[in-house]
Short mmCIF file of C-alpha atoms in Angstrom, two decimals:
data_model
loop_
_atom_site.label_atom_id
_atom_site.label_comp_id
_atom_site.label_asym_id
_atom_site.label_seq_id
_atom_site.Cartn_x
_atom_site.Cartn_y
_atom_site.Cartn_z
CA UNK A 1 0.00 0.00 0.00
CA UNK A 2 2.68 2.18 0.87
CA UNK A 3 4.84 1.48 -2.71
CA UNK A 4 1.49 2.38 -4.29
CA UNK A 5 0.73 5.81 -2.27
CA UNK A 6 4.30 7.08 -2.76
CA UNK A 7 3.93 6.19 -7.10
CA UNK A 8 0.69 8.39 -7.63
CA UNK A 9 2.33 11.19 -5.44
CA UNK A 10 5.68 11.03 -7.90
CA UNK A 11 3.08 10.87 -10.94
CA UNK A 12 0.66 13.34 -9.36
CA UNK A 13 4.60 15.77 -9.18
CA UNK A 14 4.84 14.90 -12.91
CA UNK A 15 1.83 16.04 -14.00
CA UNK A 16 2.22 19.18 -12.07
CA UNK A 17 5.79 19.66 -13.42
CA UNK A 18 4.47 20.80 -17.10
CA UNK A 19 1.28 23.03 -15.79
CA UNK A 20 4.07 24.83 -13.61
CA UNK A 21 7.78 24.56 -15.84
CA UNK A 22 6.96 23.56 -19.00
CA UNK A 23 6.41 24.70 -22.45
CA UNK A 24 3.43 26.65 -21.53
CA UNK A 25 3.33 26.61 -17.80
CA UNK A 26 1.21 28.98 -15.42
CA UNK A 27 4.91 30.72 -14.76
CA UNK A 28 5.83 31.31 -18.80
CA UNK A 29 2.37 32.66 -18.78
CA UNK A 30 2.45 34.95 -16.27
CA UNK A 31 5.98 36.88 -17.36
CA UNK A 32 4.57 36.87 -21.43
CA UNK A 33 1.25 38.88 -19.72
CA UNK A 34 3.93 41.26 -17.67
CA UNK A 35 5.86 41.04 -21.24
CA UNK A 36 2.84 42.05 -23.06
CA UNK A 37 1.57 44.89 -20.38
CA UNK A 38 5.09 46.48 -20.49
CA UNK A 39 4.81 47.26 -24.36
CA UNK A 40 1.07 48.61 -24.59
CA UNK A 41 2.36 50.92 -21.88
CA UNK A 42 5.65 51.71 -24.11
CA UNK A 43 2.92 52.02 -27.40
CA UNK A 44 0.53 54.20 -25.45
CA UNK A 45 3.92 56.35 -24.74
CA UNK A 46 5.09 56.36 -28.36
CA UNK A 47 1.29 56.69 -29.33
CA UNK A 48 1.38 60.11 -27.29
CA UNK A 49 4.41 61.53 -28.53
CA UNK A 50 3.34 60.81 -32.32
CA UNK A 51 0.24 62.82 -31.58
CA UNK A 52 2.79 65.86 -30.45
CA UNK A 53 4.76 65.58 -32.57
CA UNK A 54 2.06 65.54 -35.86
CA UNK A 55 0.27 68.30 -33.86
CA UNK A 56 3.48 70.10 -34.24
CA UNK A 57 4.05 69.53 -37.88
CA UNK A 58 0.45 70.62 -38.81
CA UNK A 59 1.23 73.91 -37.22
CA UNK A 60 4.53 74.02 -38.59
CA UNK A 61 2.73 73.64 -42.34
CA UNK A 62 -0.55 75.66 -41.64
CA UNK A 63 0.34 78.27 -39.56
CA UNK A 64 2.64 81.03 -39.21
CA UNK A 65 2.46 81.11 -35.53
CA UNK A 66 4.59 78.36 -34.70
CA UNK A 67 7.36 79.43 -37.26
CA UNK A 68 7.31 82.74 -36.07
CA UNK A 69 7.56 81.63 -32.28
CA UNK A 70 10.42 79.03 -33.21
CA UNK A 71 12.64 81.80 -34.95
CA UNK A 72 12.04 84.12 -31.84
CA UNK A 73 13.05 81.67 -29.04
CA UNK A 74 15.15 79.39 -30.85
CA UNK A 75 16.97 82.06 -32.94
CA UNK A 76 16.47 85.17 -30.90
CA UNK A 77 15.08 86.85 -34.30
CA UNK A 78 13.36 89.96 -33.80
CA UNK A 79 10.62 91.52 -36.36
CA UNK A 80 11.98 94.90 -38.18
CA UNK A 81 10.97 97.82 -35.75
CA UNK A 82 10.76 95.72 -32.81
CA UNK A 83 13.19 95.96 -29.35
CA UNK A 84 14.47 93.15 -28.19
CA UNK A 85 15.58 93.28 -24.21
CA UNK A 86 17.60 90.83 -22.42
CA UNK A 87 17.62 90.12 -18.61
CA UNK A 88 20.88 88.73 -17.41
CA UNK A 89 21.33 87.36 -13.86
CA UNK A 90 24.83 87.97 -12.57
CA UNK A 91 27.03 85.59 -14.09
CA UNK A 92 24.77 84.04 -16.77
CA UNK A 93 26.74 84.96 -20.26
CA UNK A 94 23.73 85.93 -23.38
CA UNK A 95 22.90 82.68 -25.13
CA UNK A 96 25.04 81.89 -28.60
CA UNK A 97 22.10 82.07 -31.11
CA UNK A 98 21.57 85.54 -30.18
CA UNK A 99 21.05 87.91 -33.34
CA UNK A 100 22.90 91.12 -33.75
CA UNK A 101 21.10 94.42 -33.48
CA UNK A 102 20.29 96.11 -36.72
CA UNK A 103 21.81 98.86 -37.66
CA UNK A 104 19.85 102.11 -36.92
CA UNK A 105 18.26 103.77 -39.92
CA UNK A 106 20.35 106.07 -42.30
CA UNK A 107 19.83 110.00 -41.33
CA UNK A 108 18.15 111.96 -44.02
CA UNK A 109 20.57 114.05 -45.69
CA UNK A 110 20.70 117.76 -44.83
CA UNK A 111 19.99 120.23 -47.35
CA UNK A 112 22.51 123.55 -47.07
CA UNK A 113 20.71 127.06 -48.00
#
């Protein structure tokens, strides 16, 4: 009786052995669903940043806005007739894409009589 009790325990451990270990086992399972979860978090990310980024392209080809704001804050460009200031903290040294001031308008000549 005993010989018999201690055989359908081992077989009762070897059919647990595949549902547990094997091929597709509960644990295989389980780390493909964390597998899985991890990239529809990483697509939802890239998903998000697409939409930005084509959001930003549409303005880039429709409007003039977000050229305009690129050149000033990127660039530093001013528009003709326009002042530009800059506030400096102590230290901080003006950025390297600043623009040069224009040169001021010519005098009109003056007429002798």
């Amino acid at each position: 009786m005993r010989l018999i009790t201690l055989v359908l325990a081992a077989l009762l451990l070897l059919i647990q052995y595949p549902l547990w270990l094997g091929k597709g086992g509960w644990l295989k399972v389980q780390d493909l669903e964390q597998q899985v979860d991890a990239a529809h978090a990483k697509n939802e990310e890239l998903r998000r940043r697409n939409a930005k980024l084509d959001s930003e392209v549409r303005d880039l080809k429709d409007g003039t806005g977000a050229v305009e704001e690129r050149a000033r804050y990127e660039l530093s460009m001013i528009k003709q007739n326009e002042i530009y200031v800059q506030i400096l903290r102590k230290g901080q040294i003006p950025g390297d894409g600043a623009t040069p001031a224009p040169p001021p308008p010519p005098e009109p000549a003056k007429t002798a009589r």
